[in-house]
CSV table of C-alpha atoms in Angstrom, one decimal:
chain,number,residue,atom,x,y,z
A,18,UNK,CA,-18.4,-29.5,-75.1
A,19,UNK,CA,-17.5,-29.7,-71.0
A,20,UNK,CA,-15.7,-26.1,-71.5
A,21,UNK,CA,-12.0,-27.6,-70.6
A,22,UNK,CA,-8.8,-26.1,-71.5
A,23,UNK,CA,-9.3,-26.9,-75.2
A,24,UNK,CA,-11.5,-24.1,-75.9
A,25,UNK,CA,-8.7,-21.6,-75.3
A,26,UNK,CA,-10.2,-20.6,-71.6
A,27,UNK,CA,-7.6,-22.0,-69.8
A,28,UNK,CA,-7.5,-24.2,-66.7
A,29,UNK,CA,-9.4,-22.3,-63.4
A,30,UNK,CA,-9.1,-25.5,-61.2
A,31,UNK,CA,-5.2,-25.5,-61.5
A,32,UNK,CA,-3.2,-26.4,-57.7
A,33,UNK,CA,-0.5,-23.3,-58.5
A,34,UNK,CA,-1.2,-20.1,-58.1
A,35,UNK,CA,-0.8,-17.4,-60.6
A,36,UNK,CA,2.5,-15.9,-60.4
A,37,UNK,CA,3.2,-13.0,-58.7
A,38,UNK,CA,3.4,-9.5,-60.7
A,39,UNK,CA,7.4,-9.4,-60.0
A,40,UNK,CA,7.7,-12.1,-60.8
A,41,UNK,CA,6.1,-12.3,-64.4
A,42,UNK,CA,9.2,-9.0,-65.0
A,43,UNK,CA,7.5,-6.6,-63.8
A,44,UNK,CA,9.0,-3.9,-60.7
A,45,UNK,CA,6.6,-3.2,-58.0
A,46,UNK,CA,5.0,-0.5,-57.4
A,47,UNK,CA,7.1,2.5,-56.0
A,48,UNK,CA,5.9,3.3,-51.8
A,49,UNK,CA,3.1,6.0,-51.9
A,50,UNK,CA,4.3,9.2,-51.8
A,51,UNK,CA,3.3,11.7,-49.1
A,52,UNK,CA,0.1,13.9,-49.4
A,53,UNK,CA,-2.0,15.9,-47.3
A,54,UNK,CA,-3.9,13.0,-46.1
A,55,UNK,CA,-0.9,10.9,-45.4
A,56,UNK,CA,2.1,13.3,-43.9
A,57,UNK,CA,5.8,12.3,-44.5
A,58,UNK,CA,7.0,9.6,-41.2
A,59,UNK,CA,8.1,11.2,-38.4
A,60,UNK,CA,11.9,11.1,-36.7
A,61,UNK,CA,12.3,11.5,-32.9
A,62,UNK,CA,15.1,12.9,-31.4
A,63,UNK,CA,15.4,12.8,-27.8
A,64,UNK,CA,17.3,15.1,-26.3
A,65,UNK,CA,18.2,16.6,-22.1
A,66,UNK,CA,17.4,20.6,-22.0
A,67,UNK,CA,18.6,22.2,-19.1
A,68,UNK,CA,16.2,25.0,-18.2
A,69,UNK,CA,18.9,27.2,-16.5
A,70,UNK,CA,20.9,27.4,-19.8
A,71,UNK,CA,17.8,28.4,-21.6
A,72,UNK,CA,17.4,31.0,-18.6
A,73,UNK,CA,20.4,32.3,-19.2
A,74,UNK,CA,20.5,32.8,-22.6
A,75,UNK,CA,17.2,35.0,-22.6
A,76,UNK,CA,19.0,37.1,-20.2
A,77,UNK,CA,21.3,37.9,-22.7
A,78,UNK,CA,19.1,38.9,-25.6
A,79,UNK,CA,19.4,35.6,-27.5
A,80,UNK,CA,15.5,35.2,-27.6
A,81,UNK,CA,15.3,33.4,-31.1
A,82,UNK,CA,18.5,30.6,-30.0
A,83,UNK,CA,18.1,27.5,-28.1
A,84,UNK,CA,20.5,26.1,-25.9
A,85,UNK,CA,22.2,22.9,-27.3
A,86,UNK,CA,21.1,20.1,-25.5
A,87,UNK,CA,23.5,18.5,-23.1
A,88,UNK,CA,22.7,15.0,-24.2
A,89,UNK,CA,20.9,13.2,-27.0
A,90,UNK,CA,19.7,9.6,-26.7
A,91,UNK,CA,20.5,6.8,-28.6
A,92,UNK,CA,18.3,3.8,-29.6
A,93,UNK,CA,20.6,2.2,-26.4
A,94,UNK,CA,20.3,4.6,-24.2
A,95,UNK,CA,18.5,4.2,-20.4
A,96,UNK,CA,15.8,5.0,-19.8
A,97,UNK,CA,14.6,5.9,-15.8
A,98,UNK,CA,12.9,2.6,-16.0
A,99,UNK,CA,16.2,0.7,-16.6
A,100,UNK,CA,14.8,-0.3,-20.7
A,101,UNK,CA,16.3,1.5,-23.5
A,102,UNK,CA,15.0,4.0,-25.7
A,103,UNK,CA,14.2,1.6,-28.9
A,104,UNK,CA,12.1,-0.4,-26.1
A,105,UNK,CA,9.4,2.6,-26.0
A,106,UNK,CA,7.1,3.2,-28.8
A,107,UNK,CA,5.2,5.8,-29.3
A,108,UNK,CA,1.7,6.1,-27.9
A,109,UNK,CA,-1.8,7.1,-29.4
A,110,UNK,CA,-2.0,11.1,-29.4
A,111,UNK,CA,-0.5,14.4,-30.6
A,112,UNK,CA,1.6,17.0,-29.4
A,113,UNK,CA,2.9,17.2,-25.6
A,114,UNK,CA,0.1,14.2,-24.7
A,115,UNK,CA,1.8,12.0,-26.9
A,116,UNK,CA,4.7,10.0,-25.1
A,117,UNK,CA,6.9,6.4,-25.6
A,118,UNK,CA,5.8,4.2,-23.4
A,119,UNK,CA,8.2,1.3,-22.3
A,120,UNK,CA,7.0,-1.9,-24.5
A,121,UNK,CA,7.9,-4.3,-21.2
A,122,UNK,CA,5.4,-6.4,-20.1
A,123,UNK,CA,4.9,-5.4,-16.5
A,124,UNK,CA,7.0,-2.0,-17.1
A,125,UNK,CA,4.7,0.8,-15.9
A,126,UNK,CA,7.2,3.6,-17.7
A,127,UNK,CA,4.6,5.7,-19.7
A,128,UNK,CA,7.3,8.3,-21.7
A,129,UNK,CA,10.7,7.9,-21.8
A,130,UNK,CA,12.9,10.1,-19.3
A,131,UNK,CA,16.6,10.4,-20.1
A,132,UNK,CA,18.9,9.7,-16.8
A,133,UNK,CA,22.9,10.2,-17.0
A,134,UNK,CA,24.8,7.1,-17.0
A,135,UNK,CA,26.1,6.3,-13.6
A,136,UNK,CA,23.7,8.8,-11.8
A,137,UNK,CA,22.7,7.2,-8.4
A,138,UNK,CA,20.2,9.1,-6.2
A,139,UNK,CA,20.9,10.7,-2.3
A,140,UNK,CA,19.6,7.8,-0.9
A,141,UNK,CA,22.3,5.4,-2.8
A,142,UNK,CA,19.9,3.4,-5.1
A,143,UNK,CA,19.9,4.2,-8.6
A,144,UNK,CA,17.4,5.1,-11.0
A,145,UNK,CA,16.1,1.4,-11.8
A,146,UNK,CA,15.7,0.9,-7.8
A,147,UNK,CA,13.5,3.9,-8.0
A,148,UNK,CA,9.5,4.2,-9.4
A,149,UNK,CA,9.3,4.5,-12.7
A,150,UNK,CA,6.0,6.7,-12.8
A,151,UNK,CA,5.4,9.8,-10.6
A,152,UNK,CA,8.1,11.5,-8.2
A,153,UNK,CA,10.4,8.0,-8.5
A,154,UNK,CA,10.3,7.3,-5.0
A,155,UNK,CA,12.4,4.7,-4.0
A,156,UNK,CA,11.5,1.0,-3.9
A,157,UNK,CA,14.1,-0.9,-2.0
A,158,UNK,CA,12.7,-1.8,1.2
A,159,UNK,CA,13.4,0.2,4.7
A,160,UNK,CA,14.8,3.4,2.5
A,161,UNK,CA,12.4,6.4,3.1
A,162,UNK,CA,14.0,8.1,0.0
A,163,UNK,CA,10.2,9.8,-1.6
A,164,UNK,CA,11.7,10.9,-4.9
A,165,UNK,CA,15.2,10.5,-6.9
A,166,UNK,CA,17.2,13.1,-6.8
A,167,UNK,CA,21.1,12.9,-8.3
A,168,UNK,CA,23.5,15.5,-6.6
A,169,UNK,CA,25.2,15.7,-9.3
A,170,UNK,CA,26.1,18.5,-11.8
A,171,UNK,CA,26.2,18.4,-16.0
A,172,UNK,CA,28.7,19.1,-17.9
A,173,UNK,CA,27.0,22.6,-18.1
A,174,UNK,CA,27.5,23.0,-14.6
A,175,UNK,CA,23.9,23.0,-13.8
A,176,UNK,CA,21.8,20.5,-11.0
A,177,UNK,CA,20.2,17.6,-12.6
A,178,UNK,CA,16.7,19.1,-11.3
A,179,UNK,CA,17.2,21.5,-13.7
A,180,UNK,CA,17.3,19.5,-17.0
A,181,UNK,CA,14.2,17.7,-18.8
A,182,UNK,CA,14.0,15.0,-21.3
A,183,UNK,CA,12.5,16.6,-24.7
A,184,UNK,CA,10.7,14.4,-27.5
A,185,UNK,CA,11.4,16.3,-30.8
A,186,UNK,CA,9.6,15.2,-33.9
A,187,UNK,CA,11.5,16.2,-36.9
A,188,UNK,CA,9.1,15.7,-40.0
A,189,UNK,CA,10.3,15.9,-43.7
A,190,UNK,CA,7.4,18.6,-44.7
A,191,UNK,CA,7.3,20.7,-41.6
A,192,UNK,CA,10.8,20.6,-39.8
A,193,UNK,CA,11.2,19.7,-36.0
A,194,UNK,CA,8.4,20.2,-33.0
A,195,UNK,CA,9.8,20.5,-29.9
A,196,UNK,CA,7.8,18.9,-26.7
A,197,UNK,CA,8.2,17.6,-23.2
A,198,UNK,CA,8.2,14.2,-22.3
């Protein structure tokens, strides 16, 4: 009476492990659903606002519309730093603090900011010869360039001083948050 397999108790010093719940037939479990204490994921959009437009259309009564955004970002699309957009991940934080920081090693981007294709500043460099942080003054040796700035207009016509990248969080429950990044 050693207590093996014989008295119906089965074998505890067996090499397998026991199989897996899906596989003994049985479906997984379905993915939590959402609850107070666990919100719905959130979807980013990132879009360019030009303030102008918006200035324009309060002038004309429209104070509940928004202007539609002259561009929206891709997961491929530039960032200032030169990285695109599915290379930032959010960072810790809520609200306008929270921002995508470029996952580069040696990158110093801390949010993504949108730049048109093509758009080269008045000193000749484009954006990736500029800083990535702060006022984006150029980096290529002997220019004195202290900040990019593009001469160019949008297709609304307006400066590109006048446009700003926006982080919007579209949630399931709640419906979208607008911020600046």
């Amino acid at each position: 009476s050693s207590g093996g397999a014989a008295g119906g108790f089965g074998n505890n010093y067996s090499s397998k492990p026991p199989p897996a719940p899906s596989e003994q037939g049985r479906a997984p479990p379905p993915p939590p659903k959402p609850t107070a204490e666990r919100p719905a994921p959130s979807k980013v959009n990132v879009v360019w606002m030009c303030g102008a437009c918006e200035m324009k259309d309060m002038g004309h009564g429209n104070s509940c519309s928004r202007s539609v955004p002259c561009a929206r970002a891709t997961p491929s699309t530039r960032c200032f730093c030169g990285h695109i957009f599915d290379e930032h991940k959010p960072t810790e934080g809520s609200g306008p603090n929270r921002g995508h920081r470029c996952g580069h090693i040696g990158c110093l981007c801390s949010h993504f900011t949108y730049v048109p294709v093509g758009a080269t500043c008045t000193c000749s460099h484009g954006s990736t010869e500029h800083d990535s942080v702060g006022y984006h003054g150029c980096e290529v040796s002997g220019c004195s360039c202290q900040t990019f700035h593009h001469s160019g207009t949008c297709a609304c016509r307006h400066s590109w001083a006048c446009h700003r990248t926006e982080i919007r969080e579209v949630n399931a429950s709640t419906g979208p948050k607008q911020r600046p990044a």
